[in-house]
Tab-separated table of C-alpha atoms in Angstrom:
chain	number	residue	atom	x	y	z
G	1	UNK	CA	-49.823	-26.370	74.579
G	2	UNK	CA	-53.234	-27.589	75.468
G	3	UNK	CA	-55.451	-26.124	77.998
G	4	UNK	CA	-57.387	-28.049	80.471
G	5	UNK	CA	-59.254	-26.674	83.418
G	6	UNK	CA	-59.253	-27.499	87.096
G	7	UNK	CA	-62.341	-27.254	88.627
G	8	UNK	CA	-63.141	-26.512	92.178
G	9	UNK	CA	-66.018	-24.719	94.971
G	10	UNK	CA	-66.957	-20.952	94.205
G	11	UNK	CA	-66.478	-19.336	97.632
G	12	UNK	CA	-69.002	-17.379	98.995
G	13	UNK	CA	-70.882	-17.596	102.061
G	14	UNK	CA	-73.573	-19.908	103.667
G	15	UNK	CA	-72.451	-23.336	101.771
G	16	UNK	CA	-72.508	-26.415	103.552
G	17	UNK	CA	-69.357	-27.208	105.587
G	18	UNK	CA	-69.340	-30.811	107.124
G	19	UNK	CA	-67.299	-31.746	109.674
G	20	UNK	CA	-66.703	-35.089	111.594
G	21	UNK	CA	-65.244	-36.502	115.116
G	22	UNK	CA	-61.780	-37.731	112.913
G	23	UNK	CA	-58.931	-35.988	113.667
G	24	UNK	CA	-58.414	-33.200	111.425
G	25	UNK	CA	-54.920	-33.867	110.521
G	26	UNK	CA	-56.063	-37.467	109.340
G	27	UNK	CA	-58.208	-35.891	107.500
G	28	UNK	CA	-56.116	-33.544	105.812
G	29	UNK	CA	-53.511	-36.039	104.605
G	30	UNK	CA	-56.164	-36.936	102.195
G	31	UNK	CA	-55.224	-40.415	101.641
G	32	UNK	CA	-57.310	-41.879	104.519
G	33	UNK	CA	-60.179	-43.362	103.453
G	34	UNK	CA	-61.634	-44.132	106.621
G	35	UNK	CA	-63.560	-40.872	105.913
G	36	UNK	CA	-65.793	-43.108	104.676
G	37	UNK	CA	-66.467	-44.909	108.028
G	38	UNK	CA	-67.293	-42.080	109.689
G	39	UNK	CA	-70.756	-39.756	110.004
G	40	UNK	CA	-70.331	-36.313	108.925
G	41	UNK	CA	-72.784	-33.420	110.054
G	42	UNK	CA	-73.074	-30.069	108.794
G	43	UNK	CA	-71.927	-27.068	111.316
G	44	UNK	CA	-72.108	-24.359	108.957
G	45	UNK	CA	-73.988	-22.753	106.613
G	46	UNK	CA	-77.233	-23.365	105.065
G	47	UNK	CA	-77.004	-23.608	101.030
G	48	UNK	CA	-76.655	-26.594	99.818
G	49	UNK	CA	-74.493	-26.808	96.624
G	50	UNK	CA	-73.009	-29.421	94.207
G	51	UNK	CA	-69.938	-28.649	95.836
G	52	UNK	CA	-69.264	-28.324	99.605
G	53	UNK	CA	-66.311	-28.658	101.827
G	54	UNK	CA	-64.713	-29.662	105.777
G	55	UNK	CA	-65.054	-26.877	108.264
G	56	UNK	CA	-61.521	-25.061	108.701
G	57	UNK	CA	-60.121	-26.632	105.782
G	58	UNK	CA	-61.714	-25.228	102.215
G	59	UNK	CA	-59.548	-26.935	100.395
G	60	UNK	CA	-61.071	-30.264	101.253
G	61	UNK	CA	-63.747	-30.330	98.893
G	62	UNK	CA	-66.798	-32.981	98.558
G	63	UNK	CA	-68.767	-33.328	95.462
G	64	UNK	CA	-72.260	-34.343	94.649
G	65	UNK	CA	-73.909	-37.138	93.042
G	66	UNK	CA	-74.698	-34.729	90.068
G	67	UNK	CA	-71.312	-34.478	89.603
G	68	UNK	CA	-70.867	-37.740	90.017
G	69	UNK	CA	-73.319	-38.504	87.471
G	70	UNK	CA	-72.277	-35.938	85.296
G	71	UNK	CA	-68.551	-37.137	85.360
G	72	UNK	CA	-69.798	-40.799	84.651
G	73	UNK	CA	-70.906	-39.586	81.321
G	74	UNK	CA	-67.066	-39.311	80.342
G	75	UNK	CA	-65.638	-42.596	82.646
G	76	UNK	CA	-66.383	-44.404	85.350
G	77	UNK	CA	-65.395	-42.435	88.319
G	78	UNK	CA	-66.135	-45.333	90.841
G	79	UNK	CA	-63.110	-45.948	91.806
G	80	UNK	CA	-62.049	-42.388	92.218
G	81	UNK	CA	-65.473	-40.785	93.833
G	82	UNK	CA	-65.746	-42.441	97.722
G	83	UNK	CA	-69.341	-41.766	98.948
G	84	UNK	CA	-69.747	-40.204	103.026
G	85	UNK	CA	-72.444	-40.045	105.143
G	86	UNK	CA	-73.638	-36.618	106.548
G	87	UNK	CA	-76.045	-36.931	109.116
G	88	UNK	CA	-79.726	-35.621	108.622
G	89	UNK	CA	-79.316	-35.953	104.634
G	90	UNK	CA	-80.489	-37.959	102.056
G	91	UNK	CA	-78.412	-37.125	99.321
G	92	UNK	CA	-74.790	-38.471	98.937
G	93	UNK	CA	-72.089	-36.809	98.538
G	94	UNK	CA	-68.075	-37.884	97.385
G	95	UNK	CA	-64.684	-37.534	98.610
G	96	UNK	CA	-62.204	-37.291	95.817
G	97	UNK	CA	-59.773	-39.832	96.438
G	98	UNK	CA	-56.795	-41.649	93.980
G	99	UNK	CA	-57.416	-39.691	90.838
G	100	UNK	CA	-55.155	-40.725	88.032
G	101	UNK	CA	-51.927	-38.539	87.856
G	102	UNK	CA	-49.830	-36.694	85.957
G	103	UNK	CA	-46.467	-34.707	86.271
G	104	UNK	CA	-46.635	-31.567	87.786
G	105	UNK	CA	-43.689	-29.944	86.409
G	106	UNK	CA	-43.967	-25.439	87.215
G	107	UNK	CA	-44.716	-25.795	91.571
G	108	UNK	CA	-43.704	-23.268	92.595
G	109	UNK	CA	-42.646	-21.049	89.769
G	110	UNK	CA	-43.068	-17.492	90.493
G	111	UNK	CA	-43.732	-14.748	88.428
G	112	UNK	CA	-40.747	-12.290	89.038
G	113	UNK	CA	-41.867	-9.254	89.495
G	114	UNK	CA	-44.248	-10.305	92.693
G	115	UNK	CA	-44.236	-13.240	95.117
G	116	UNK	CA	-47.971	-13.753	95.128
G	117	UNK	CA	-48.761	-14.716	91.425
G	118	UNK	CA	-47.588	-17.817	90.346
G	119	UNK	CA	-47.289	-19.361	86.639
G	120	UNK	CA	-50.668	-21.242	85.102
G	121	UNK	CA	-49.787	-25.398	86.276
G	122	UNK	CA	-48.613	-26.977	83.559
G	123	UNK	CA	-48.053	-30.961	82.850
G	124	UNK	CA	-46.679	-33.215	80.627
G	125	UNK	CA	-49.275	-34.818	78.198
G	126	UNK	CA	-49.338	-38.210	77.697
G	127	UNK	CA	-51.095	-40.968	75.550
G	128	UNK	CA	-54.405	-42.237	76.540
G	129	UNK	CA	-54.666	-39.194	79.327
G	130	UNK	CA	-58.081	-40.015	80.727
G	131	UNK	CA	-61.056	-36.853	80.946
G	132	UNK	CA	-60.454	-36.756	84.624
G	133	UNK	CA	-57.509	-36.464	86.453
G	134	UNK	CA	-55.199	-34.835	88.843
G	135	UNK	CA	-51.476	-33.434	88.890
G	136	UNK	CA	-49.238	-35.023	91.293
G	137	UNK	CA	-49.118	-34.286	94.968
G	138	UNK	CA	-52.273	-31.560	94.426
G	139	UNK	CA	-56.091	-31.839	95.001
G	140	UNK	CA	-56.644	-30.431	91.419
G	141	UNK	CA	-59.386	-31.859	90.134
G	142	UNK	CA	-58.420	-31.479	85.787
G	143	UNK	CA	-61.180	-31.627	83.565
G	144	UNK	CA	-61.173	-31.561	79.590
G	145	UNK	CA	-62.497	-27.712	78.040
G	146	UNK	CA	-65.462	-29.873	77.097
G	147	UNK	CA	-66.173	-30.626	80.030
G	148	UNK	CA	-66.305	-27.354	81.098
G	149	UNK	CA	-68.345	-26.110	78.980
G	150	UNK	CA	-70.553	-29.303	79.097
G	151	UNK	CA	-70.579	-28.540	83.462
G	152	UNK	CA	-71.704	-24.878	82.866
G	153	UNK	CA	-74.326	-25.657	80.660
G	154	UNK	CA	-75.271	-28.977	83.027
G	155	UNK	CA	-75.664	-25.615	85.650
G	156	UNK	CA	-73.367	-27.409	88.249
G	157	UNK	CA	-73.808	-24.874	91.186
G	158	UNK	CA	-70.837	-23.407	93.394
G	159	UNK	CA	-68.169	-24.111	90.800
G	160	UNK	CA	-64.730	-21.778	89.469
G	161	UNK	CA	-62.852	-22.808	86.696
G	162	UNK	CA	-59.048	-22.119	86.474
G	163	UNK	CA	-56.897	-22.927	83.067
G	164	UNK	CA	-54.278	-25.867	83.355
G	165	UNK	CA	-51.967	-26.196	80.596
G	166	UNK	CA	-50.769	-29.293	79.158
G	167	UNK	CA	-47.615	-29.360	77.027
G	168	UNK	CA	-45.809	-31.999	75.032
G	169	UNK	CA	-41.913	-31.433	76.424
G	170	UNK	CA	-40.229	-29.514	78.800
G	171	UNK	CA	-38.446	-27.824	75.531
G	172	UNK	CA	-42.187	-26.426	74.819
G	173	UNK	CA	-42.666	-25.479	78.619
G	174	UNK	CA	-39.318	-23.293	78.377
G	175	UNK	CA	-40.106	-21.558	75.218
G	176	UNK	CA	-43.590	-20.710	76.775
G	177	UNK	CA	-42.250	-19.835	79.475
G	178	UNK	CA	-39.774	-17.529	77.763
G	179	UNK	CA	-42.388	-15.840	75.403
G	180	UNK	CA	-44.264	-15.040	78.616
G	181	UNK	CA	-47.584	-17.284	77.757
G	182	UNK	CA	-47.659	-19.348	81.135
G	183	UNK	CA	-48.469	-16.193	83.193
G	184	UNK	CA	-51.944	-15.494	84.012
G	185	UNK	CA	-53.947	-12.622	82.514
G	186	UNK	CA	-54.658	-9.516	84.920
């Protein structure tokens, strides 16, 4: 098992949330990019932080250009990084879009004794797994523990880290699994 770490917004209140004149359910398919067409203005809050998100939809998030820069450092993230326009501000910010994937294979595993808590995501390595990535059909954005640590001490603002775990086989997800390591710690 290896751990990795998805990174996402901190919530708490008075970040930036932008919103356009799309649709909202084109938006929250995720895989249109005529987001980038489109002005976006902020309606709420006043803090702006390296990570903000759409109005009524947190889960849509939109990253800086220090992120972007800072993710550059490890690959080129051109391809996967789609600059927007938000009305009134100079500085750009990027909707995640395309990320290279891997297999998601605990959705939806439960742990027993409650329906709320789930197991830690886990994926199947593979060779030549790239520093940046995501796990199928999920807007994790998976980062390398070195990055992590490297994004804390850059002082990224508004930003949680949760553990992703990486194994080798499904044999080594079931024995995990069975010895109880996948759930998370209270």
């Amino acid at each position: 098992m290896k751990i990795y770490y998805d990174f996402r917004k901190k919530l708490y209140g008075g970040v930036w949330e932008i919103e356009s004149d799309m649709p909202y359910a084109d938006i929250s398919e995720g895989k249109n990019l005529h987001l980038l067409d489109i002005p976006f203005c902020i309606c709420h809050g006043k803090k702006q932080r390296d990570i903000i998100y759409y109005y009524g939809d947190i889960s849509i998030e939109f990253l800086s250009h220090n992120i972007f820069t800072f993710l550059s450092q490890y690959e080129d993230v051109s391809p996967y990084l789609y600059p927007i326009h938000i009305k009134d501000v100079d500085d750009v910010y990027y909707f995640v879009h395309n990320l290279p994937e891997v297999k998601f294979i605990n959705r939806n595993v439960y742990i027993s004794s409650t329906s709320y808590k789930t197991e830690i995501p886990c994926f199947l390595l593979q060779d030549n797994l790239p520093p940046f990535f995501t796990l199928n059909d999920t807007r994790l954005n998976v980062i390398t523990p070195e990055m992590k640590t490297a994004m804390i001490k850059a002082k990224i603002t508004n930003i949680a880290f949760k553990p992703v775990y990486g194994v080798s086989s499904m044999e080594e997800y079931y024995q995990l699994q069975k010895e109880g390591k996948l759930f998370p710690e209270n």
